[in-house]
Tab-separated table of C-alpha atoms in Angstrom:
chain	number	residue	atom	x	y	z
A	1	MET	CA	55.911	56.332	97.064
A	2	SER	CA	55.248	54.174	93.702
A	3	PRO	CA	57.378	54.133	90.833
A	4	PHE	CA	54.581	54.438	88.671
A	5	PHE	CA	52.473	57.498	87.778
A	6	ASP	CA	49.162	57.162	89.065
A	7	TYR	CA	46.590	58.110	86.132
A	8	SER	CA	43.290	57.278	88.061
A	9	GLY	CA	43.274	60.911	89.396
A	10	LEU	CA	42.410	62.490	85.896
A	11	ASP	CA	39.358	59.678	84.596
A	12	VAL	CA	36.436	61.223	86.221
A	13	THR	CA	35.517	59.055	88.807
A	14	LYS	CA	32.185	58.547	90.795
A	15	SER	CA	32.192	61.415	93.022
A	16	GLU	CA	32.950	63.026	90.407
A	17	LEU	CA	29.978	62.258	88.801
A	18	ILE	CA	27.986	62.576	92.126
A	19	GLU	CA	29.103	66.579	92.291
A	20	MET	CA	28.601	67.572	88.845
A	21	LEU	CA	25.082	65.530	89.415
A	22	ALA	CA	24.817	67.653	92.939
A	23	ARG	CA	25.314	71.286	90.924
A	24	LYS	CA	22.711	70.825	88.428
A	25	GLN	CA	20.213	69.294	91.476
A	26	PRO	CA	21.183	71.855	93.994
A	27	HIS	CA	17.879	71.662	96.026
A	28	LEU	CA	18.973	68.092	96.885
A	29	ALA	CA	21.968	67.613	99.167
A	30	LEU	CA	25.004	66.044	97.977
A	31	LYS	CA	24.501	63.137	100.417
A	32	ASP	CA	21.232	62.787	98.954
A	33	VAL	CA	22.401	62.417	94.937
A	34	GLU	CA	25.393	60.026	96.860
A	35	LEU	CA	22.535	57.795	97.815
A	36	ALA	CA	20.532	58.810	94.416
A	37	VAL	CA	24.469	57.278	92.754
A	38	ARG	CA	24.792	54.596	94.498
A	39	CYS	CA	21.410	53.212	93.979
A	40	VAL	CA	21.660	53.883	90.433
A	41	VAL	CA	24.567	51.884	89.677
A	42	ASP	CA	23.769	48.707	92.475
A	43	HIS	CA	20.495	48.734	90.538
A	44	LEU	CA	22.247	48.671	87.231
A	45	SER	CA	24.631	45.673	88.481
A	46	ASP	CA	22.406	43.622	90.494
A	47	THR	CA	20.099	43.722	86.801
A	48	LEU	CA	23.234	42.471	85.105
A	49	ALA	CA	23.745	39.889	87.745
A	50	SER	CA	20.368	38.171	87.370
A	51	GLY	CA	21.354	37.850	83.777
A	52	ASP	CA	19.047	40.929	82.494
A	53	ARG	CA	19.220	43.463	79.770
A	54	ILE	CA	19.690	46.526	80.892
A	55	GLU	CA	18.896	49.430	77.472
A	56	ILE	CA	19.295	53.229	78.217
A	57	ARG	CA	18.011	55.560	75.005
A	58	GLY	CA	20.752	57.371	73.393
A	59	PHE	CA	23.247	55.515	75.530
A	60	GLY	CA	23.953	52.197	74.582
A	61	SER	CA	22.853	48.796	76.044
A	62	PHE	CA	24.948	46.421	78.502
A	63	SER	CA	24.122	42.449	77.761
A	64	LEU	CA	25.402	38.936	79.279
A	65	HIS	CA	27.553	37.014	76.935
A	66	HIS	CA	28.356	33.455	77.528
A	67	ARG	CA	31.735	32.058	77.362
A	68	SER	CA	31.738	27.806	76.852
A	69	ALA	CA	34.160	25.725	79.013
A	70	ARG	CA	37.303	25.763	77.457
A	71	LEU	CA	41.235	24.698	78.333
A	72	GLY	CA	43.044	28.024	79.766
A	73	ARG	CA	46.570	27.684	80.147
A	74	ASN	CA	48.760	29.685	83.161
A	75	PRO	CA	51.184	32.071	81.424
A	76	LYS	CA	53.680	31.420	84.140
A	77	THR	CA	54.059	27.650	84.219
A	78	GLY	CA	52.101	26.027	81.119
A	79	ASP	CA	49.646	24.081	82.881
A	80	SER	CA	46.430	23.515	81.283
A	81	VAL	CA	44.033	24.599	83.515
A	82	SER	CA	39.809	24.079	82.753
A	83	LEU	CA	37.479	27.047	83.057
A	84	THR	CA	34.092	26.291	83.306
A	85	GLU	CA	31.471	28.082	81.643
A	86	LYS	CA	30.978	31.632	82.482
A	87	HIS	CA	28.769	35.020	81.359
A	88	VAL	CA	30.892	37.834	81.038
A	89	PRO	CA	28.904	41.936	81.043
A	90	HIS	CA	28.872	42.908	77.336
A	91	PHE	CA	28.612	47.503	76.170
A	92	LYS	CA	27.481	48.257	73.438
A	93	PRO	CA	27.101	52.316	73.364
A	94	GLY	CA	24.084	53.376	71.512
A	95	LYS	CA	23.682	55.713	68.258
A	96	GLU	CA	23.767	59.335	69.994
A	97	LEU	CA	27.032	58.090	72.271
A	98	ARG	CA	28.763	56.699	68.921
A	99	ASP	CA	28.487	59.429	66.904
A	100	MET	CA	28.996	62.412	69.255
A	101	VAL	CA	32.349	60.756	70.561
A	102	ASP	CA	33.275	60.384	66.926
A	103	ALA	CA	32.570	63.689	66.807
A	104	SER	CA	34.433	64.765	68.898
A	105	ARG	CA	37.661	62.979	67.959
A	106	GLU	CA	39.356	66.535	66.743
A	107	LYS	CA	37.915	68.785	68.883
A	108	PHE	CA	39.958	66.899	72.407
A	109	LYS	CA	42.244	64.531	72.627
A	110	ILE	CA	41.704	61.495	74.970
A	111	VAL	CA	42.884	61.886	78.364
A	112	ASP	CA	44.423	59.348	80.102
B	1	MET	CA	12.260	42.660	79.925
B	2	ALA	CA	15.589	44.870	79.372
B	3	LEU	CA	15.835	47.432	82.665
B	4	THR	CA	15.037	50.836	81.447
B	5	LYS	CA	15.314	54.644	83.020
B	6	ALA	CA	11.875	54.373	84.102
B	7	ASP	CA	12.819	51.725	86.214
B	8	ILE	CA	15.348	52.937	87.269
B	9	ALA	CA	13.932	56.501	88.762
B	10	GLU	CA	11.196	53.576	89.762
B	11	LYS	CA	13.401	52.256	91.818
B	12	LEU	CA	14.967	55.262	93.182
B	13	PHE	CA	10.776	57.059	94.393
B	14	GLU	CA	10.675	52.929	95.789
B	15	ASP	CA	14.177	52.748	98.074
B	16	LEU	CA	14.309	56.576	97.797
B	17	GLY	CA	11.925	58.310	98.394
B	18	LEU	CA	12.626	60.698	95.756
B	19	ASN	CA	9.711	62.388	94.496
B	20	LYS	CA	8.606	61.590	90.520
B	21	ARG	CA	9.808	64.563	88.581
B	22	GLU	CA	13.155	64.299	90.812
B	23	ALA	CA	13.844	60.479	90.467
B	24	LYS	CA	13.694	60.729	86.324
B	25	GLU	CA	16.198	64.035	86.744
B	26	ILE	CA	18.564	62.134	88.787
B	27	VAL	CA	18.602	58.730	85.905
B	28	GLU	CA	18.907	61.394	82.940
B	29	LEU	CA	21.540	63.645	84.200
B	30	PHE	CA	23.388	60.257	85.386
B	31	PHE	CA	24.193	59.092	81.898
B	32	ASP	CA	24.166	62.843	80.331
B	33	GLU	CA	26.799	63.617	82.866
B	34	ILE	CA	28.782	60.075	81.627
B	35	LYS	CA	27.910	61.089	77.691
B	36	LYS	CA	29.562	64.579	77.848
B	37	SER	CA	32.667	63.822	79.929
B	38	LEU	CA	33.056	61.082	77.156
B	39	GLU	CA	32.366	63.832	74.306
B	40	SER	CA	35.512	65.511	76.003
B	41	GLY	CA	38.055	62.780	76.202
B	42	GLU	CA	37.640	61.710	79.551
B	43	GLN	CA	36.822	58.281	80.322
B	44	VAL	CA	34.734	57.744	83.188
B	45	LYS	CA	35.093	55.308	86.048
B	46	ILE	CA	32.669	54.671	88.643
B	47	SER	CA	34.656	51.916	90.581
B	48	GLY	CA	32.443	48.253	91.417
B	49	PHE	CA	30.762	48.361	88.522
B	50	GLY	CA	33.062	49.424	85.102
B	51	LYS	CA	35.039	51.926	82.981
B	52	PHE	CA	34.018	53.962	80.034
B	53	GLU	CA	36.957	54.095	77.629
B	54	LEU	CA	37.878	56.087	75.313
B	55	ARG	CA	39.805	54.062	72.038
B	56	ASP	CA	41.193	56.303	68.832
B	57	LYS	CA	41.022	54.138	66.019
B	58	SER	CA	42.638	54.467	62.621
B	59	GLY	CA	41.186	53.807	59.265
B	60	ARG	CA	41.237	50.284	57.667
B	61	PRO	CA	40.394	48.822	54.453
B	62	GLY	CA	37.081	46.887	55.563
B	63	ARG	CA	34.870	45.580	52.969
B	64	ASN	CA	31.297	44.937	52.443
B	65	PRO	CA	30.545	41.683	54.289
B	66	LYS	CA	27.678	41.334	51.823
B	67	THR	CA	28.017	42.396	48.611
B	68	GLY	CA	32.375	41.615	49.120
B	69	GLU	CA	32.973	45.638	48.169
B	70	GLU	CA	35.868	47.473	49.158
B	71	ILE	CA	34.806	50.468	51.724
B	72	PRO	CA	37.232	51.948	53.751
B	73	ILE	CA	37.192	52.532	57.078
B	74	THR	CA	37.758	56.093	58.207
B	75	PRO	CA	39.832	56.580	61.354
B	76	ARG	CA	37.573	57.021	64.348
B	77	ARG	CA	36.901	57.339	67.880
B	78	VAL	CA	34.648	54.594	70.168
B	79	VAL	CA	33.309	54.224	73.584
B	80	THR	CA	34.392	50.644	75.214
B	81	PHE	CA	33.231	48.997	78.491
B	82	ARG	CA	35.820	46.926	80.595
B	83	THR	CA	34.033	45.780	83.285
B	84	GLY	CA	34.702	46.166	87.552
B	85	GLN	CA	36.021	43.320	89.334
B	86	LYS	CA	32.945	42.838	92.075
B	87	LEU	CA	30.597	42.990	88.727
B	88	LYS	CA	33.233	40.914	86.945
B	89	ALA	CA	32.745	38.075	90.097
B	90	ARG	CA	28.778	38.500	90.303
B	91	VAL	CA	28.115	37.912	86.611
B	92	GLU	CA	30.592	34.890	86.477
B	93	ALA	CA	28.928	33.617	89.091
B	94	TYR	CA	25.209	34.034	87.123
B	95	ALA	CA	24.254	30.286	85.755
B	96	GLY	CA	20.920	31.032	83.845
B	97	THR	CA	20.598	31.363	80.127
B	98	GLN	CA	19.680	33.229	78.033
């Protein structure tokens, strides 16, 4: 047994998302919804990995931010390490998502 | 050109043979369910992709950057995205320019 409490079960996971979708699409087999969700997620990842943006109206947009090469440090030893330039994904929530999440602040505690 | 919901639906139609209406509905539902979970205080973790997290920010004094006028920023709840390891590694490898 891990001495740390496992919080992971409290987040909504991909498999729970699949179940929620399947309940709303009763004419589709669970297996097909699972394939569809995997296809959606893979397509999102592939798009970012090839340097393209994603824009989902009402939800938000994903883009890549550039990080220049820099000298970093190994936090354990203090040795300096040279880090090459790279890209990192960035998500900007859309207005609708921002507003609905902010409006729910008083109604629901953050589950974690 | 940025990827849109219509492009994702097209992909479902091409790769999985879902009909166009089903494909469109799945894509709408996918993002709607994530939104609804976040709206009810639940964070959403999509393994291999990333996690949509919620954070409560306390109020703080702010400023209109144009006029310099002081405007208090009210407490608010925001969504942040933490990229998963697998996606992070794939994107880091992207060497192109934008």
